[in-house]
Amino acid sequence: MTENADYILELLTEYGMVGEEQVEAGWKRVEDSAGELDIIDALLDLGLVEKDQMMALLAQQYGLETLNLANYRIPEEIISEVPAEVAFQYNILPVMKHDDILTIAMSNPAAIDTLDTLRYLLKCDVDAVISPEDQITRLIPKYYGSSEESVEAVIDEFEVDQASLEYQLGAIGDANSSNSEDETPIIRLVSLILMEAYRMKASDIHLEPMEKRYRIRYRVDGALREVEAPPKYLQANLTQRLKIMAKLDITEKRVPQDGRIQLRIDDKDIDLRVSSVPTTHGESIVMRILDKASIQLEIPHLGFYTDDQEKIDKIINMPDGIFLVTGPTGSGKTTSLYAFLNSINTPNRKIITVEDPIEYQLSGINQVQADKQIGLTFALALRSMLRQAPNIIMVGEIRELDTAEIAINASLTGHLVFSTLHTNDAPSTITRLVDMGVPSFMIGQSVRAIMAQRLLRRVCKNCAAPYEPSPSEIRILGLTEDFLAKSKFFKGKGCSECNQTGYKGRVGTYEILMITDAIRDLIFSNATTNVLRDAAIKDGMNTLRDDALRKAVAGTTTLDEVIRLTVASENTDEEIV
């Protein structure tokens, strides 16, 4: 998203670079992108504004010159004026020096604080020119090389001699030690694995012992990618190092353990949820990366279209009832709930949550950590929370009948309750609650809405290109000729920006079931999931596949992603018109 988008739009309009019709087309593109683009991104995406001209205008407003780095050669002595770590951290490049004034290329004209920081760090006067961000990002590694030593280089330092390895492991310090020269290769290797995963925007790290090798995989944009792994003989040492960092019992290798690691990478606080499970060939470790700075706490950023956005606004402003968010693990349920709570977090409302674990700290909200080891279950915490006179309650997950009944009773006594369940779609959530033992009349009286969601991989903007759907995609999705004639689809070709995958980032796809009078009557009569689904569609519910197809037509994702995530829960015999 563009910083100061409203101000930039005002400038573009004032200087005649866009007209009323162009702005209107831009806002239409914003709406079609379901929150992916702001107005400036939309104008650029439609080609209604030239990025170079816009950069020149902004630079003029801030009294700065522009510099195209495409064919610009920077002398080595100028590059040496700025340490590599500073260039990487602030995404800047030194380009010239004159009269003891160092000129650096940066992408954000408004980043005055950055200039002040650089003057302090570099101990010299610093001036700036404005260059495209993608040029700077691409050229920094060219002039400085990698910002960190490689995993492969550290692996090469090891010797197979086990005594040496044990000595190195014995020198392990605390989890937050920096990459100093006196660190052992084991410490540096673990640090590099964590940093590499974070910088690849991985959601989790899998360290898996196999019979003859040790495998490391990162989950990026929902897909696992195998990366360069250390040799098998380092398995025990890496496991021990990670267990020490996560404060786990390194002497216990027979039972699963859970822990947490807190790190600071690139000046950001990062939490890792660590799970260790014994397997045939050793302990398998999975670490989920929780980046507090990356969580989107604004509802428009989640990817709702206008019709679904209106439903969400209506639901979260209801005075009471239950709103359930469903989907498999890793489908973004927690992010959605946090965004909903953040939008209604006002001084006149008291909000309490019970979670296991608390993934992100939300300012102004009372968050309770459930802990089975001390007997603090969801149900017990929920009972206590009701004595705190809250307006809004969030239960991390409804796992059993006891919690479900307390949540329902809370909703019936004037509280708005948010929670999650693991179901494939919205209508099947009703069946799940009934199977759990909740009477259907209580479900119909308390539940106000159910939202199912998945995360679709976004098409990489850098290498996106139009493509024709394959016959199998057309057949599986039941696409008609009329639908294909008025639709245009995009797919990433693969580039350095997306690691040759064609995808970069993810966006939500949603299915919102509003409990209308007609749906409530069906719940009271114990209707089947299929009957509930048909009635909900008749009432105007967009299914997961409907919403995913809208995003494919908008160029946000691909038909392959639509099939991968939604077809299993849909009736594919019907044609899309």
PDB file of N, CA, C and O in Angstrom, residues 237-299:
ATOM      1  N   ASN A 237      22.613 -31.829  17.125  1.00  0.00           N
ATOM      2  CA  ASN A 237      23.102 -30.550  17.617  1.00  0.00           C
ATOM      3  C   ASN A 237      22.128 -29.402  17.322  1.00  0.00           C
ATOM      4  O   ASN A 237      21.905 -28.531  18.167  1.00  0.00           O
ATOM      5  N   LEU A 238      21.541 -29.422  16.125  1.00  0.00           N
ATOM      6  CA  LEU A 238      20.551 -28.398  15.783  1.00  0.00           C
ATOM      7  C   LEU A 238      19.307 -28.530  16.668  1.00  0.00           C
ATOM      8  O   LEU A 238      18.771 -27.528  17.155  1.00  0.00           O
ATOM      9  N   THR A 239      18.875 -29.753  16.877  1.00  0.00           N
ATOM     10  CA  THR A 239      17.713 -29.991  17.729  1.00  0.00           C
ATOM     11  C   THR A 239      17.967 -29.480  19.150  1.00  0.00           C
ATOM     12  O   THR A 239      17.129 -28.808  19.754  1.00  0.00           O
ATOM     13  N   GLN A 240      19.149 -29.788  19.668  1.00  0.00           N
ATOM     14  CA  GLN A 240      19.470 -29.368  21.026  1.00  0.00           C
ATOM     15  C   GLN A 240      19.538 -27.846  21.136  1.00  0.00           C
ATOM     16  O   GLN A 240      19.042 -27.250  22.104  1.00  0.00           O
ATOM     17  N   ARG A 241      20.140 -27.213  20.132  1.00  0.00           N
ATOM     18  CA  ARG A 241      20.233 -25.751  20.140  1.00  0.00           C
ATOM     19  C   ARG A 241      18.840 -25.116  20.152  1.00  0.00           C
ATOM     20  O   ARG A 241      18.537 -24.212  20.941  1.00  0.00           O
ATOM     21  N   LEU A 242      17.948 -25.604  19.295  1.00  0.00           N
ATOM     22  CA  LEU A 242      16.602 -25.044  19.211  1.00  0.00           C
ATOM     23  C   LEU A 242      15.810 -25.305  20.484  1.00  0.00           C
ATOM     24  O   LEU A 242      15.041 -24.449  20.937  1.00  0.00           O
ATOM     25  N   LYS A 243      16.000 -26.470  21.089  1.00  0.00           N
ATOM     26  CA  LYS A 243      15.282 -26.775  22.330  1.00  0.00           C
ATOM     27  C   LYS A 243      15.764 -25.888  23.480  1.00  0.00           C
ATOM     28  O   LYS A 243      14.976 -25.479  24.335  1.00  0.00           O
ATOM     29  N   ILE A 244      17.043 -25.567  23.480  1.00  0.00           N
ATOM     30  CA  ILE A 244      17.566 -24.642  24.488  1.00  0.00           C
ATOM     31  C   ILE A 244      16.959 -23.252  24.278  1.00  0.00           C
ATOM     32  O   ILE A 244      16.519 -22.585  25.222  1.00  0.00           O
ATOM     33  N   MET A 245      16.914 -22.799  23.019  1.00  0.00           N
ATOM     34  CA  MET A 245      16.336 -21.486  22.726  1.00  0.00           C
ATOM     35  C   MET A 245      14.858 -21.412  23.122  1.00  0.00           C
ATOM     36  O   MET A 245      14.372 -20.386  23.589  1.00  0.00           O
ATOM     37  N   ALA A 246      14.139 -22.540  22.934  1.00  0.00           N
ATOM     38  CA  ALA A 246      12.703 -22.572  23.237  1.00  0.00           C
ATOM     39  C   ALA A 246      12.422 -22.955  24.679  1.00  0.00           C
ATOM     40  O   ALA A 246      11.260 -23.109  25.053  1.00  0.00           O
ATOM     41  N   LYS A 247      13.503 -23.112  25.471  1.00  0.00           N
ATOM     42  CA  LYS A 247      13.372 -23.474  26.889  1.00  0.00           C
ATOM     43  C   LYS A 247      12.631 -24.802  27.076  1.00  0.00           C
ATOM     44  O   LYS A 247      11.771 -24.948  27.954  1.00  0.00           O
ATOM     45  N   LEU A 248      12.967 -25.773  26.232  1.00  0.00           N
ATOM     46  CA  LEU A 248      12.427 -27.121  26.344  1.00  0.00           C
ATOM     47  C   LEU A 248      13.420 -28.010  27.084  1.00  0.00           C
ATOM     48  O   LEU A 248      14.603 -27.676  27.210  1.00  0.00           O
ATOM     49  N   ASP A 249      12.959 -29.146  27.547  1.00  0.00           N
ATOM     50  CA  ASP A 249      13.806 -30.100  28.266  1.00  0.00           C
ATOM     51  C   ASP A 249      14.649 -30.877  27.258  1.00  0.00           C
ATOM     52  O   ASP A 249      14.134 -31.721  26.512  1.00  0.00           O
ATOM     53  N   ILE A 250      15.953 -30.593  27.220  1.00  0.00           N
ATOM     54  CA  ILE A 250      16.806 -31.241  26.223  1.00  0.00           C
ATOM     55  C   ILE A 250      17.080 -32.703  26.563  1.00  0.00           C
ATOM     56  O   ILE A 250      17.538 -33.465  25.704  1.00  0.00           O
ATOM     57  N   THR A 251      16.803 -33.124  27.791  1.00  0.00           N
ATOM     58  CA  THR A 251      17.023 -34.523  28.169  1.00  0.00           C
ATOM     59  C   THR A 251      15.824 -35.400  27.811  1.00  0.00           C
ATOM     60  O   THR A 251      15.933 -36.625  27.793  1.00  0.00           O
ATOM     61  N   GLU A 252      14.677 -34.775  27.527  1.00  0.00           N
ATOM     62  CA  GLU A 252      13.463 -35.532  27.207  1.00  0.00           C
ATOM     63  C   GLU A 252      13.280 -35.610  25.693  1.00  0.00           C
ATOM     64  O   GLU A 252      13.065 -34.592  25.030  1.00  0.00           O
ATOM     65  N   LYS A 253      13.374 -36.833  25.158  1.00  0.00           N
ATOM     66  CA  LYS A 253      13.251 -37.023  23.716  1.00  0.00           C
ATOM     67  C   LYS A 253      12.108 -37.969  23.358  1.00  0.00           C
ATOM     68  O   LYS A 253      11.931 -38.320  22.192  1.00  0.00           O
ATOM     69  N   ARG A 254      11.321 -38.391  24.369  1.00  0.00           N
ATOM     70  CA  ARG A 254      10.302 -39.416  24.127  1.00  0.00           C
ATOM     71  C   ARG A 254       8.896 -38.854  23.992  1.00  0.00           C
ATOM     72  O   ARG A 254       8.009 -39.547  23.490  1.00  0.00           O
ATOM     73  N   VAL A 255       8.664 -37.637  24.456  1.00  0.00           N
ATOM     74  CA  VAL A 255       7.308 -37.072  24.424  1.00  0.00           C
ATOM     75  C   VAL A 255       7.324 -35.719  23.713  1.00  0.00           C
ATOM     76  O   VAL A 255       8.351 -35.029  23.676  1.00  0.00           O
ATOM     77  N   PRO A 256       6.194 -35.321  23.130  1.00  0.00           N
ATOM     78  CA  PRO A 256       6.116 -34.004  22.471  1.00  0.00           C
ATOM     79  C   PRO A 256       6.307 -32.872  23.477  1.00  0.00           C
ATOM     80  O   PRO A 256       5.939 -32.996  24.649  1.00  0.00           O
ATOM     81  N   GLN A 257       6.872 -31.769  22.996  1.00  0.00           N
ATOM     82  CA  GLN A 257       7.049 -30.583  23.835  1.00  0.00           C
ATOM     83  C   GLN A 257       6.708 -29.337  23.015  1.00  0.00           C
ATOM     84  O   GLN A 257       6.894 -29.311  21.793  1.00  0.00           O
ATOM     85  N   ASP A 258       6.222 -28.321  23.701  1.00  0.00           N
ATOM     86  CA  ASP A 258       5.902 -27.046  23.061  1.00  0.00           C
ATOM     87  C   ASP A 258       6.637 -25.925  23.777  1.00  0.00           C
ATOM     88  O   ASP A 258       6.741 -25.929  25.011  1.00  0.00           O
ATOM     89  N   GLY A 259       7.142 -24.980  23.013  1.00  0.00           N
ATOM     90  CA  GLY A 259       7.849 -23.843  23.604  1.00  0.00           C
ATOM     91  C   GLY A 259       7.740 -22.616  22.717  1.00  0.00           C
ATOM     92  O   GLY A 259       6.994 -22.594  21.737  1.00  0.00           O
ATOM     93  N   ARG A 260       8.515 -21.611  23.058  1.00  0.00           N
ATOM     94  CA  ARG A 260       8.445 -20.340  22.335  1.00  0.00           C
ATOM     95  C   ARG A 260       9.829 -19.712  22.288  1.00  0.00           C
ATOM     96  O   ARG A 260      10.575 -19.764  23.268  1.00  0.00           O
ATOM     97  N   ILE A 261      10.157 -19.131  21.159  1.00  0.00           N
ATOM     98  CA  ILE A 261      11.414 -18.408  20.996  1.00  0.00           C
ATOM     99  C   ILE A 261      11.079 -16.970  20.630  1.00  0.00           C
ATOM    100  O   ILE A 261      10.220 -16.725  19.777  1.00  0.00           O
ATOM    101  N   GLN A 262      11.737 -16.036  21.265  1.00  0.00           N
ATOM    102  CA  GLN A 262      11.560 -14.616  20.942  1.00  0.00           C
ATOM    103  C   GLN A 262      12.873 -14.081  20.390  1.00  0.00           C
ATOM    104  O   GLN A 262      13.921 -14.217  21.015  1.00  0.00           O
ATOM    105  N   LEU A 263      12.806 -13.498  19.204  1.00  0.00           N
ATOM    106  CA  LEU A 263      13.992 -12.988  18.513  1.00  0.00           C
ATOM    107  C   LEU A 263      13.753 -11.566  18.036  1.00  0.00           C
ATOM    108  O   LEU A 263      12.617 -11.094  17.993  1.00  0.00           O
ATOM    109  N   ARG A 264      14.833 -10.924  17.649  1.00  0.00           N
ATOM    110  CA  ARG A 264      14.740  -9.626  16.984  1.00  0.00           C
ATOM    111  C   ARG A 264      15.508  -9.733  15.676  1.00  0.00           C
ATOM    112  O   ARG A 264      16.717  -9.946  15.673  1.00  0.00           O
ATOM    113  N   ILE A 265      14.776  -9.638  14.572  1.00  0.00           N
ATOM    114  CA  ILE A 265      15.374  -9.741  13.242  1.00  0.00           C
ATOM    115  C   ILE A 265      15.031  -8.480  12.459  1.00  0.00           C
ATOM    116  O   ILE A 265      13.859  -8.083  12.387  1.00  0.00           O
ATOM    117  N   ASP A 266      16.036  -7.859  11.873  1.00  0.00           N
ATOM    118  CA  ASP A 266      15.827  -6.634  11.091  1.00  0.00           C
ATOM    119  C   ASP A 266      15.040  -5.589  11.884  1.00  0.00           C
ATOM    120  O   ASP A 266      14.103  -4.956  11.383  1.00  0.00           O
ATOM    121  N   ASP A 267      15.406  -5.439  13.173  1.00  0.00           N
ATOM    122  CA  ASP A 267      14.777  -4.455  14.055  1.00  0.00           C
ATOM    123  C   ASP A 267      13.289  -4.715  14.274  1.00  0.00           C
ATOM    124  O   ASP A 267      12.519  -3.800  14.586  1.00  0.00           O
ATOM    125  N   LYS A 268      12.854  -5.972  14.135  1.00  0.00           N
ATOM    126  CA  LYS A 268      11.468  -6.341  14.396  1.00  0.00           C
ATOM    127  C   LYS A 268      11.428  -7.472  15.407  1.00  0.00           C
ATOM    128  O   LYS A 268      12.270  -8.374  15.379  1.00  0.00           O
ATOM    129  N   ASP A 269      10.436  -7.418  16.294  1.00  0.00           N
ATOM    130  CA  ASP A 269      10.261  -8.477  17.282  1.00  0.00           C
ATOM    131  C   ASP A 269       9.512  -9.637  16.639  1.00  0.00           C
ATOM    132  O   ASP A 269       8.399  -9.472  16.138  1.00  0.00           O
ATOM    133  N   ILE A 270      10.141 -10.811  16.683  1.00  0.00           N
ATOM    134  CA  ILE A 270       9.577 -12.007  16.063  1.00  0.00           C
ATOM    135  C   ILE A 270       9.396 -13.080  17.135  1.00  0.00           C
ATOM    136  O   ILE A 270      10.305 -13.336  17.919  1.00  0.00           O
ATOM    137  N   ASP A 271       8.221 -13.701  17.159  1.00  0.00           N
ATOM    138  CA  ASP A 271       7.952 -14.835  18.039  1.00  0.00           C
ATOM    139  C   ASP A 271       7.877 -16.101  17.202  1.00  0.00           C
ATOM    140  O   ASP A 271       7.331 -16.086  16.088  1.00  0.00           O
ATOM    141  N   LEU A 272       8.415 -17.186  17.729  1.00  0.00           N
ATOM    142  CA  LEU A 272       8.319 -18.477  17.077  1.00  0.00           C
ATOM    143  C   LEU A 272       7.676 -19.470  18.038  1.00  0.00           C
ATOM    144  O   LEU A 272       8.174 -19.656  19.152  1.00  0.00           O
ATOM    145  N   ARG A 273       6.568 -20.078  17.639  1.00  0.00           N
ATOM    146  CA  ARG A 273       5.951 -21.146  18.405  1.00  0.00           C
ATOM    147  C   ARG A 273       6.605 -22.453  17.983  1.00  0.00           C
ATOM    148  O   ARG A 273       6.594 -22.829  16.810  1.00  0.00           O
ATOM    149  N   VAL A 274       7.193 -23.136  18.951  1.00  0.00           N
ATOM    150  CA  VAL A 274       8.018 -24.305  18.655  1.00  0.00           C
ATOM    151  C   VAL A 274       7.308 -25.574  19.119  1.00  0.00           C
ATOM    152  O   VAL A 274       6.829 -25.651  20.255  1.00  0.00           O
ATOM    153  N   SER A 275       7.238 -26.560  18.230  1.00  0.00           N
ATOM    154  CA  SER A 275       6.665 -27.869  18.561  1.00  0.00           C
ATOM    155  C   SER A 275       7.688 -28.945  18.236  1.00  0.00           C
ATOM    156  O   SER A 275       8.191 -29.007  17.110  1.00  0.00           O
ATOM    157  N   SER A 276       7.991 -29.777  19.231  1.00  0.00           N
ATOM    158  CA  SER A 276       8.926 -30.892  19.047  1.00  0.00           C
ATOM    159  C   SER A 276       8.163 -32.200  19.230  1.00  0.00           C
ATOM    160  O   SER A 276       7.486 -32.390  20.247  1.00  0.00           O
ATOM    161  N   VAL A 277       8.254 -33.079  18.245  1.00  0.00           N
ATOM    162  CA  VAL A 277       7.553 -34.365  18.289  1.00  0.00           C
ATOM    163  C   VAL A 277       8.546 -35.493  17.972  1.00  0.00           C
ATOM    164  O   VAL A 277       9.254 -35.420  16.966  1.00  0.00           O
ATOM    165  N   PRO A 278       8.622 -36.523  18.820  1.00  0.00           N
ATOM    166  CA  PRO A 278       9.532 -37.645  18.534  1.00  0.00           C
ATOM    167  C   PRO A 278       9.035 -38.470  17.350  1.00  0.00           C
ATOM    168  O   PRO A 278       7.855 -38.801  17.263  1.00  0.00           O
ATOM    169  N   THR A 279       9.939 -38.788  16.421  1.00  0.00           N
ATOM    170  CA  THR A 279       9.607 -39.630  15.274  1.00  0.00           C
ATOM    171  C   THR A 279      10.589 -40.790  15.211  1.00  0.00           C
ATOM    172  O   THR A 279      11.504 -40.898  16.037  1.00  0.00           O
ATOM    173  N   THR A 280      10.432 -41.646  14.227  1.00  0.00           N
ATOM    174  CA  THR A 280      11.270 -42.838  14.103  1.00  0.00           C
ATOM    175  C   THR A 280      12.746 -42.494  14.019  1.00  0.00           C
ATOM    176  O   THR A 280      13.598 -43.189  14.591  1.00  0.00           O
ATOM    177  N   HIS A 281      13.082 -41.403  13.332  1.00  0.00           N
ATOM    178  CA  HIS A 281      14.485 -41.074  13.077  1.00  0.00           C
ATOM    179  C   HIS A 281      14.958 -39.839  13.848  1.00  0.00           C
ATOM    180  O   HIS A 281      15.945 -39.214  13.479  1.00  0.00           O
ATOM    181  N   GLY A 282      14.256 -39.491  14.928  1.00  0.00           N
ATOM    182  CA  GLY A 282      14.672 -38.358  15.739  1.00  0.00           C
ATOM    183  C   GLY A 282      13.516 -37.405  15.977  1.00  0.00           C
ATOM    184  O   GLY A 282      12.365 -37.671  15.603  1.00  0.00           O
ATOM    185  N   GLU A 283      13.808 -36.267  16.596  1.00  0.00           N
ATOM    186  CA  GLU A 283      12.771 -35.288  16.922  1.00  0.00           C
ATOM    187  C   GLU A 283      12.510 -34.349  15.742  1.00  0.00           C
ATOM    188  O   GLU A 283      13.421 -33.694  15.236  1.00  0.00           O
ATOM    189  N   SER A 284      11.250 -34.297  15.343  1.00  0.00           N
ATOM    190  CA  SER A 284      10.825 -33.374  14.291  1.00  0.00           C
ATOM    191  C   SER A 284      10.420 -32.060  14.953  1.00  0.00           C
ATOM    192  O   SER A 284       9.648 -32.051  15.912  1.00  0.00           O
ATOM    193  N   ILE A 285      10.951 -30.957  14.431  1.00  0.00           N
ATOM    194  CA  ILE A 285      10.656 -29.638  15.013  1.00  0.00           C
ATOM    195  C   ILE A 285       9.962 -28.763  13.976  1.00  0.00           C
ATOM    196  O   ILE A 285      10.429 -28.649  12.830  1.00  0.00           O
ATOM    197  N   VAL A 286       8.851 -28.177  14.385  1.00  0.00           N
ATOM    198  CA  VAL A 286       8.142 -27.217  13.543  1.00  0.00           C
ATOM    199  C   VAL A 286       8.045 -25.910  14.314  1.00  0.00           C
ATOM    200  O   VAL A 286       7.652 -25.891  15.479  1.00  0.00           O
ATOM    201  N   MET A 287       8.406 -24.824  13.659  1.00  0.00           N
ATOM    202  CA  MET A 287       8.357 -23.497  14.269  1.00  0.00           C
ATOM    203  C   MET A 287       7.457 -22.595  13.447  1.00  0.00           C
ATOM    204  O   MET A 287       7.704 -22.401  12.249  1.00  0.00           O
ATOM    205  N   ARG A 288       6.425 -22.055  14.070  1.00  0.00           N
ATOM    206  CA  ARG A 288       5.545 -21.108  13.390  1.00  0.00           C
ATOM    207  C   ARG A 288       6.025 -19.698  13.669  1.00  0.00           C
ATOM    208  O   ARG A 288       6.231 -19.316  14.823  1.00  0.00           O
ATOM    209  N   ILE A 289       6.217 -18.926  12.612  1.00  0.00           N
ATOM    210  CA  ILE A 289       6.754 -17.569  12.735  1.00  0.00           C
ATOM    211  C   ILE A 289       5.612 -16.576  12.909  1.00  0.00           C
ATOM    212  O   ILE A 289       4.713 -16.501  12.081  1.00  0.00           O
ATOM    213  N   LEU A 290       5.665 -15.829  13.979  1.00  0.00           N
ATOM    214  CA  LEU A 290       4.650 -14.809  14.257  1.00  0.00           C
ATOM    215  C   LEU A 290       5.321 -13.437  14.210  1.00  0.00           C
ATOM    216  O   LEU A 290       6.066 -13.076  15.114  1.00  0.00           O
ATOM    217  N   ASP A 291       5.086 -12.721  13.135  1.00  0.00           N
ATOM    218  CA  ASP A 291       5.662 -11.386  12.957  1.00  0.00           C
ATOM    219  C   ASP A 291       4.627 -10.351  13.353  1.00  0.00           C
ATOM    220  O   ASP A 291       3.647 -10.128  12.647  1.00  0.00           O
ATOM    221  N   LYS A 292       4.827  -9.710  14.510  1.00  0.00           N
ATOM    222  CA  LYS A 292       3.846  -8.756  15.021  1.00  0.00           C
ATOM    223  C   LYS A 292       3.638  -7.586  14.064  1.00  0.00           C
ATOM    224  O   LYS A 292       2.558  -7.012  13.998  1.00  0.00           O
ATOM    225  N   ALA A 293       4.687  -7.226  13.322  1.00  0.00           N
ATOM    226  CA  ALA A 293       4.577  -6.064  12.445  1.00  0.00           C
ATOM    227  C   ALA A 293       3.819  -6.375  11.165  1.00  0.00           C
ATOM    228  O   ALA A 293       3.312  -5.478  10.500  1.00  0.00           O
ATOM    229  N   SER A 294       3.712  -7.662  10.796  1.00  0.00           N
ATOM    230  CA  SER A 294       3.117  -8.005   9.507  1.00  0.00           C
ATOM    231  C   SER A 294       1.618  -8.249   9.570  1.00  0.00           C
ATOM    232  O   SER A 294       0.949  -8.299   8.545  1.00  0.00           O
ATOM    233  N   ILE A 295       1.055  -8.433  10.770  1.00  0.00           N
ATOM    234  CA  ILE A 295      -0.357  -8.745  10.874  1.00  0.00           C
ATOM    235  C   ILE A 295      -1.202  -7.556  10.401  1.00  0.00           C
ATOM    236  O   ILE A 295      -0.935  -6.410  10.740  1.00  0.00           O
ATOM    237  N   GLN A 296      -2.194  -7.858   9.558  1.00  0.00           N
ATOM    238  CA  GLN A 296      -3.063  -6.824   9.023  1.00  0.00           C
ATOM    239  C   GLN A 296      -4.254  -6.650   9.964  1.00  0.00           C
ATOM    240  O   GLN A 296      -5.103  -7.530  10.073  1.00  0.00           O
ATOM    241  N   LEU A 297      -4.316  -5.520  10.649  1.00  0.00           N
ATOM    242  CA  LEU A 297      -5.385  -5.280  11.603  1.00  0.00           C
ATOM    243  C   LEU A 297      -6.459  -4.358  11.048  1.00  0.00           C
ATOM    244  O   LEU A 297      -7.291  -3.859  11.788  1.00  0.00           O
ATOM    245  N   GLU A 298      -6.452  -4.149   9.736  1.00  0.00           N
ATOM    246  CA  GLU A 298      -7.483  -3.340   9.100  1.00  0.00           C
ATOM    247  C   GLU A 298      -8.338  -4.257   8.226  1.00  0.00           C
ATOM    248  O   GLU A 298      -7.812  -4.990   7.384  1.00  0.00           O
ATOM    249  N   ILE A 299      -9.647  -4.239   8.436  1.00  0.00           N
ATOM    250  CA  ILE A 299     -10.540  -5.143   7.706  1.00  0.00           C
ATOM    251  C   ILE A 299     -10.402  -4.998   6.186  1.00  0.00           C
ATOM    252  O   ILE A 299     -10.384  -6.012   5.471  1.00  0.00           O
TER     253      ILE A 299
END
